[in-house]
């Protein structure tokens, strides 16, 4: 949150921990685990590299394009021969270098050439076929009239995209479709990526039923488990298990004791003021329960828990789905995947925010204007699903009027 905070923002009141202070506490808690990830690289095959974070620089082993080639279907020519009549020589198709490597023809020659095909060394320009007279490919030995073509026209020069030996991707880059395309174009198959943070997600609450099962009265489907698993994976973490947990402190401790080989446990629910707060009752001691000046996402828990493979960091997010996802966005995601893109936008309609709290509303951003999706309620999943941004109403801003400028994170 540090990079997004307002330096002059009033501090949270009434003994609540500020958003920045809690973000710092979570950062400190996860520092050793994240430092290890920054150090340790693993090699994954290219098809598995999507969403991973590059651990080492990538140095281009070849030029891109690897050879001069045509940008158009047309005729490869010497610009000095044009305009005028030229005689067609052998056709050069993409992937077939023989015709391009054939001995240089005499003056006033033109080779029919296809997009992506290797330009012969004797040619320095390409005339698109539709500019020819006749506007088609003529047979070898026939004549065609071509207009003037400056040297370099429609030629994609070797190395014009990437020069061999240059660093094309830096460590820390998240690999998406474009980066994977670049690695593939360079012929690379083994990609050094940061080891992913291995996370266990535990949903707590006796009311929870798994999607696909029938829904008895008074019960609800577990949406936090799938939501956080998706959010974590989207941020580059490896979710080793997603479990719903019966509401008993002993059951929770037993479930933790069975977990093996995770770097972090994240739970949802069971941390506020109810009579059956399973996380609070089961983990008191190693875990701290705090009230953060954030809405939604006020109740928070953090500390350490003992699992089969040792003691690992623990984060307890509140059970309300929007609270849980906002907690993830504010405290965990920035550590895993860096800050969300942040813009200033003009608010459509007014919004009220509780005194002394940093409120995060859901919004839809269009052309620099943001419309709130749904109210402040932290159960409003449909509105969350319509939103494409989070709207920040920091401490001290108890009302934002229609037309006010607000900070928005694009999610
Ligand atoms: N007396 C008070 N009551 C509450 C306070 C408070 O300060 N005083 N804080 C409210 C706020 S704010 C929040 S947020 C919630 C947090 O409560 P818990 O973290 O203890 O969560 P639960 O009580 O277990 O559940 C809250 C809510 O969320 C639903 N839920 C829980 N898990 C899931 C799941 N996996 N998928 C979908 N929905 C889930 C649950 O059914 C409840 O409706 O406490 C307020 N109360
Ligand atoms: O803080 Mo709760 O997290 O508003 O719904």
XYZ file of C-alpha atoms and ligand atoms in Angstrom:
462
model
C 0.000 0.000 0.000
C 2.986 2.247 0.642
C 3.354 3.282 -2.988
C -0.318 4.270 -3.190
C -0.736 6.037 0.120
C -1.276 9.732 0.529
C 1.632 11.069 2.621
C -0.602 13.696 4.209
C -3.554 11.346 4.924
C -4.879 11.603 8.473
C -4.137 8.565 10.572
C -6.661 5.887 11.398
C -8.490 6.471 14.639
C -9.852 4.540 17.637
C -7.000 2.094 18.149
C -7.290 0.655 14.691
C -4.169 -0.221 12.821
C -3.655 1.837 9.668
C -3.682 0.159 6.278
C -0.025 1.087 5.772
C 1.005 -0.334 9.143
C -0.798 -3.603 8.456
C 0.682 -3.802 4.951
C 4.130 -3.377 6.530
C 3.376 -6.096 9.094
C 2.340 -8.512 6.337
C 5.442 -7.592 4.344
C 7.688 -8.291 7.335
C 5.917 -11.590 7.984
C 6.417 -12.794 4.411
C 9.862 -11.264 3.878
C 11.904 -14.457 4.486
C 9.679 -16.569 2.211
C 9.657 -13.967 -0.559
C 13.406 -13.421 -0.283
C 13.939 -17.142 -0.859
C 11.754 -16.987 -3.976
C 13.842 -14.096 -5.322
C 16.999 -16.178 -4.813
C 15.948 -19.610 -6.017
C 15.323 -20.134 -9.725
C 13.658 -23.156 -11.245
C 13.618 -24.061 -14.906
C 10.259 -24.671 -16.539
C 9.435 -25.637 -20.106
C 8.117 -22.741 -22.192
C 4.470 -23.957 -22.271
C 4.435 -23.833 -18.452
C 6.008 -20.386 -18.140
C 2.793 -18.340 -18.422
C 2.206 -16.246 -15.308
C 5.625 -17.059 -13.844
C 8.193 -14.401 -12.947
C 11.497 -14.448 -14.794
C 14.465 -15.167 -12.492
C 17.397 -14.407 -14.830
C 17.920 -12.037 -17.755
C 17.199 -13.467 -21.202
C 19.941 -12.751 -23.736
C 18.978 -13.114 -27.379
C 20.823 -16.063 -28.985
C 19.905 -14.817 -32.474
C 18.725 -11.806 -34.430
C 15.009 -11.179 -34.977
C 14.116 -11.335 -37.773
C 16.934 -13.859 -38.334
C 17.218 -12.785 -42.024
C 16.033 -9.940 -44.271
C 12.520 -10.818 -45.435
C 9.546 -9.433 -47.298
C 6.746 -7.578 -45.550
C 4.404 -8.054 -48.541
C 3.414 -10.548 -51.193
C 5.036 -8.949 -54.242
C 8.214 -8.688 -56.250
C 11.735 -8.512 -54.798
C 13.634 -5.930 -56.845
C 16.714 -3.736 -57.105
C 15.399 -0.244 -56.493
C 17.883 1.053 -59.096
C 16.055 -0.959 -61.821
C 12.743 0.847 -61.273
C 10.440 2.179 -62.521
C 10.166 0.013 -65.653
C 9.791 -3.415 -67.163
C 11.552 -6.328 -65.431
C 11.713 -10.067 -66.040
C 10.444 -12.507 -63.418
C 12.926 -15.014 -61.999
C 12.218 -17.975 -59.696
C 9.514 -17.489 -57.030
C 10.578 -17.298 -53.355
C 8.094 -18.787 -50.878
C 8.267 -18.393 -47.066
C 10.388 -21.154 -45.555
C 12.087 -22.001 -48.879
C 15.453 -20.257 -49.013
C 16.761 -22.027 -52.165
C 15.386 -19.473 -54.631
C 16.631 -16.569 -52.478
C 20.116 -18.109 -52.322
C 20.268 -18.817 -56.102
C 22.986 -17.012 -58.129
C 22.318 -13.338 -58.750
C 20.267 -12.750 -61.919
C 21.194 -10.184 -64.583
C 19.916 -6.589 -64.542
C 16.179 -5.719 -64.599
C 15.075 -8.880 -62.746
C 12.262 -9.302 -60.202
C 11.573 -12.357 -58.016
C 7.978 -13.052 -56.976
C 8.261 -13.179 -53.187
C 5.767 -14.030 -50.427
C 5.356 -12.346 -47.036
C 8.013 -13.649 -44.635
C 10.161 -15.174 -47.406
C 13.923 -14.527 -47.438
C 14.937 -11.515 -49.497
C 17.697 -12.387 -52.005
C 20.977 -10.573 -51.333
C 20.760 -8.828 -54.726
C 17.352 -7.249 -53.934
C 16.835 -4.208 -51.719
C 13.070 -3.532 -51.977
C 9.699 -5.171 -52.485
C 6.839 -3.983 -54.706
C 3.415 -5.277 -53.581
C 1.860 -7.474 -56.257
C -1.212 -5.252 -56.581
C 1.055 -2.339 -57.647
C 2.409 -4.371 -60.597
C 1.152 -4.209 -64.183
C -0.380 -6.738 -64.634
C -1.341 -6.834 -60.910
C -0.500 -10.527 -60.433
C 2.421 -12.911 -60.305
C 3.714 -13.619 -63.831
C 5.484 -16.857 -64.776
C 9.267 -17.111 -64.681
C 10.733 -15.472 -67.807
C 7.700 -13.207 -68.387
C 7.844 -9.439 -68.068
C 6.011 -7.172 -65.647
C 6.006 -3.380 -65.231
C 6.760 -2.090 -61.749
C 6.626 1.422 -60.234
C 9.456 3.136 -58.434
C 10.456 1.492 -55.119
C 12.832 3.212 -52.687
C 15.564 0.984 -51.204
C 14.271 -0.720 -48.075
C 10.583 -0.535 -49.089
C 8.629 -3.398 -47.466
C 11.832 -5.071 -46.290
C 12.006 -6.329 -42.686
C 15.702 -6.133 -42.013
C 17.592 -8.809 -40.091
C 17.930 -7.744 -36.442
C 15.489 -4.846 -36.801
C 13.452 -6.249 -33.877
C 16.180 -7.870 -31.736
C 19.965 -7.859 -32.081
C 21.725 -11.042 -31.015
C 23.433 -10.673 -27.623
C 21.104 -8.017 -26.238
C 19.128 -8.509 -23.028
C 15.525 -8.745 -24.122
C 13.817 -9.547 -20.798
C 14.904 -8.529 -17.298
C 14.455 -10.578 -14.101
C 11.183 -9.797 -12.356
C 9.145 -9.647 -15.553
C 5.897 -11.606 -15.410
C 5.606 -13.838 -18.443
C 2.438 -13.346 -20.474
C 1.563 -14.092 -24.072
C 3.866 -11.423 -25.530
C 6.914 -12.472 -23.487
C 6.270 -16.138 -24.277
C 6.070 -15.253 -27.980
C 9.443 -13.495 -27.739
C 11.056 -16.482 -25.981
C 9.574 -18.849 -28.603
C 10.745 -16.630 -31.492
C 14.249 -16.810 -30.017
C 13.999 -20.608 -29.981
C 14.217 -20.858 -26.188
C 12.539 -23.802 -24.467
C 13.854 -23.779 -20.881
C 12.802 -20.707 -18.926
C 14.411 -19.755 -15.591
C 11.606 -18.565 -13.337
C 11.287 -17.715 -9.669
C 10.044 -20.511 -7.511
C 6.358 -19.843 -6.793
C 5.092 -19.198 -3.268
C 3.240 -22.380 -2.265
C -0.001 -21.524 -0.535
C -2.760 -23.445 1.252
C -6.206 -21.815 1.260
C -8.586 -22.736 4.092
C -12.216 -21.580 4.096
C -13.750 -21.761 7.556
C -17.423 -21.840 8.500
C -20.038 -24.506 9.226
C -22.321 -22.816 6.708
C -20.114 -23.730 3.771
C -21.133 -26.257 1.133
C -19.020 -27.036 -1.903
C -20.328 -25.971 -5.329
C -21.966 -28.988 -6.961
C -23.515 -30.234 -3.717
C -27.164 -29.570 -2.783
C -27.700 -26.488 -0.633
C -29.511 -27.169 2.670
C -31.389 -24.332 4.437
C -29.112 -21.809 6.101
C -26.060 -22.891 4.168
C -24.124 -21.134 1.384
C -21.656 -22.238 -1.226
C -17.971 -21.622 -0.512
C -16.944 -18.844 -2.879
C -13.876 -17.627 -0.967
C -11.864 -20.790 -1.616
C -12.158 -20.697 -5.419
C -11.856 -16.881 -5.390
C -8.605 -16.758 -3.426
C -7.146 -19.721 -5.296
C -7.782 -17.855 -8.553
C -6.437 -14.573 -7.164
C -3.293 -16.239 -5.803
C -2.580 -18.105 -9.024
C -3.167 -14.936 -10.990
C -0.498 -13.302 -8.815
C 1.968 -16.096 -9.600
C 1.552 -18.243 -6.461
C 1.101 -22.016 -6.519
C -2.040 -23.019 -4.642
C -1.299 -26.495 -3.337
C -4.631 -27.062 -1.646
C -8.023 -25.380 -1.220
C -9.988 -26.800 1.687
C -13.184 -25.984 3.517
C -12.779 -26.418 7.224
C -15.405 -27.425 9.774
C -15.924 -24.830 12.476
C -14.015 -26.298 15.400
C -10.703 -25.088 16.809
C -9.454 -28.694 17.140
C -10.509 -29.455 13.557
C -8.655 -26.388 12.321
C -5.471 -27.325 14.181
C -5.721 -30.886 12.862
C -6.168 -29.606 9.290
C -3.096 -27.406 9.708
C -1.090 -30.317 11.114
C -1.846 -32.298 7.951
C -0.562 -29.535 5.629
C 2.851 -30.226 4.193
C 5.265 -28.183 2.105
C 3.457 -24.874 1.883
C 5.113 -21.486 2.457
C 1.943 -19.689 3.562
C -1.495 -20.529 4.911
C -4.365 -18.165 4.095
C -7.725 -18.643 5.764
C -11.037 -16.858 5.433
C -13.668 -16.313 8.113
C -13.752 -16.904 11.831
C -11.820 -13.854 12.992
C -14.317 -11.249 14.208
C -16.580 -10.955 17.256
C -18.910 -13.966 16.896
C -19.472 -16.769 19.368
C -17.923 -19.337 17.016
C -14.798 -17.697 15.649
C -12.843 -20.802 14.770
C -9.620 -19.142 13.636
C -9.557 -16.891 16.690
C -10.237 -19.763 19.069
C -8.006 -22.297 17.326
C -4.940 -20.161 16.745
C -4.764 -17.712 19.638
C -1.127 -17.498 20.704
C 0.920 -17.521 17.509
C -1.571 -15.412 15.609
C -2.454 -11.773 16.203
C -6.008 -10.509 15.628
C -6.231 -6.862 14.688
C -8.721 -4.313 13.523
C -7.456 -2.442 10.469
C -8.886 0.922 9.409
C -10.096 -0.609 6.171
C -13.620 -1.177 4.889
C -14.248 -3.837 3.806
C -11.470 -5.896 5.295
C -11.436 -4.533 8.846
C -10.826 -7.719 10.836
C -7.437 -9.229 10.027
C -5.251 -11.962 11.488
C -1.566 -12.625 10.949
C 1.141 -14.682 12.557
C 2.634 -18.150 12.339
C 1.113 -21.632 12.423
C 2.605 -25.075 12.823
C 2.045 -27.464 9.927
C 3.554 -30.906 9.207
C 6.667 -29.369 7.633
C 7.318 -26.718 10.314
C 6.207 -23.225 11.211
C 4.940 -21.033 8.386
C 3.379 -17.578 8.041
C -0.373 -17.337 8.372
C -2.846 -14.711 7.134
C -6.487 -14.748 8.211
C -8.803 -12.732 5.973
C -12.385 -11.879 6.938
C -15.133 -14.212 5.734
C -17.218 -11.779 3.697
C -16.170 -12.432 0.093
C -15.534 -8.809 -0.899
C -13.651 -8.225 2.371
C -11.522 -11.219 1.619
C -10.629 -10.167 -1.905
C -10.000 -6.555 -0.868
C -7.689 -7.881 1.893
C -5.820 -9.892 -0.712
C -5.532 -6.873 -3.032
C -4.365 -4.536 -0.283
C -1.958 -6.726 1.663
C -0.879 -9.832 -0.236
C -1.066 -9.267 -3.962
C 1.348 -6.286 -3.980
C 3.992 -8.515 -2.386
C 3.513 -11.276 -4.937
C 2.935 -9.353 -8.135
C 3.732 -5.694 -7.457
C 1.295 -2.785 -7.387
C -1.795 -2.683 -9.560
C -1.784 0.062 -12.191
C -3.141 3.144 -10.445
C -4.897 6.075 -12.149
C -6.862 9.145 -11.075
C -10.448 9.104 -12.314
C -13.513 11.291 -12.055
C -16.192 9.816 -9.801
C -19.704 9.495 -11.269
C -22.175 10.050 -8.434
C -21.272 10.669 -4.805
C -19.889 8.179 -2.276
C -19.799 8.183 1.520
C -16.999 6.524 3.420
C -16.903 5.662 7.155
C -14.971 8.080 9.370
C -11.441 6.985 10.197
C -11.391 4.178 7.622
C -9.899 3.676 4.208
C -12.806 2.517 2.101
C -12.346 0.469 -1.024
C -15.305 0.466 -3.399
C -15.732 -1.490 -6.576
C -16.047 0.438 -9.841
C -16.217 0.379 -13.613
C -13.732 2.666 -15.348
C -14.543 4.204 -18.742
C -12.677 7.073 -20.400
C -11.238 8.415 -17.166
C -14.603 8.277 -15.356
C -15.434 5.708 -12.696
C -18.927 4.508 -11.798
C -19.386 2.630 -8.536
C -20.626 -0.935 -8.920
C -22.998 -1.786 -6.072
C -22.977 -0.430 -2.533
C -20.399 -0.751 0.204
C -21.737 -4.143 1.418
C -19.059 -6.794 1.598
C -21.379 -9.603 0.488
C -22.078 -8.055 -2.947
C -20.411 -10.579 -5.215
C -22.400 -9.749 -8.335
C -21.290 -6.114 -8.236
C -17.726 -7.278 -7.605
C -17.944 -9.443 -10.703
C -19.125 -6.438 -12.776
C -16.248 -4.254 -11.580
C -12.912 -3.738 -13.275
C -11.331 -1.455 -10.713
C -11.063 -0.649 -7.010
C -11.907 2.903 -5.943
C -9.999 4.281 -2.944
C -11.599 6.658 -0.464
C -8.754 7.148 2.024
C -8.986 8.048 5.701
C -10.124 11.675 5.990
C -12.310 11.539 2.881
C -15.740 10.883 4.344
C -17.594 12.019 1.278
C -16.543 12.134 -2.347
C -18.909 14.270 -4.435
C -19.991 13.660 -7.998
C -17.071 14.787 -10.168
C -14.437 14.342 -7.431
C -11.083 12.948 -8.496
C -10.344 9.581 -6.867
C -7.561 7.023 -6.983
C -8.460 3.863 -8.842
C -6.583 0.570 -9.131
C -7.182 -1.317 -12.328
C -7.682 -4.988 -11.448
N -20.230 -7.727 16.328
C -19.479 -7.619 15.251
N -19.769 -8.380 14.200
C -19.031 -8.285 13.086
C -17.994 -7.353 13.029
C -17.688 -6.575 14.158
O -16.780 -5.757 14.169
N -18.472 -6.754 15.258
N -17.286 -7.224 11.871
C -18.000 -7.557 10.652
C -17.108 -7.527 9.558
S -16.645 -6.006 9.022
C -16.714 -8.642 8.895
S -15.785 -8.521 7.479
C -17.077 -9.964 9.334
C -15.851 -10.833 9.430
O -16.185 -11.976 10.049
P -15.346 -13.301 10.053
O -14.041 -13.102 9.413
O -15.375 -13.802 11.389
O -16.166 -14.177 9.030
P -17.420 -15.085 9.294
O -18.208 -14.537 10.421
O -16.977 -16.463 9.326
O -18.197 -14.813 7.934
C -18.619 -13.541 7.582
C -19.561 -13.637 6.397
O -18.904 -14.198 5.299
C -19.531 -15.380 4.854
N -18.491 -16.334 4.444
C -17.547 -16.849 5.239
N -16.772 -17.715 4.567
C -17.228 -17.730 3.304
C -16.853 -18.438 2.151
N -15.815 -19.294 2.151
N -17.541 -18.226 0.991
C -18.597 -17.363 0.994
N -18.986 -16.653 2.061
C -18.340 -16.850 3.227
C -20.256 -15.880 6.060
O -21.302 -16.746 5.728
C -20.713 -14.583 6.682
O -21.856 -14.091 6.028
O -17.698 -9.928 10.595
C -18.687 -8.903 10.747
N -19.313 -9.058 12.001
O -14.666 -5.081 7.157
Mo -15.928 -6.160 6.831
O -14.452 -6.618 6.146
O -16.489 -4.631 6.095
O -17.175 -6.496 5.712
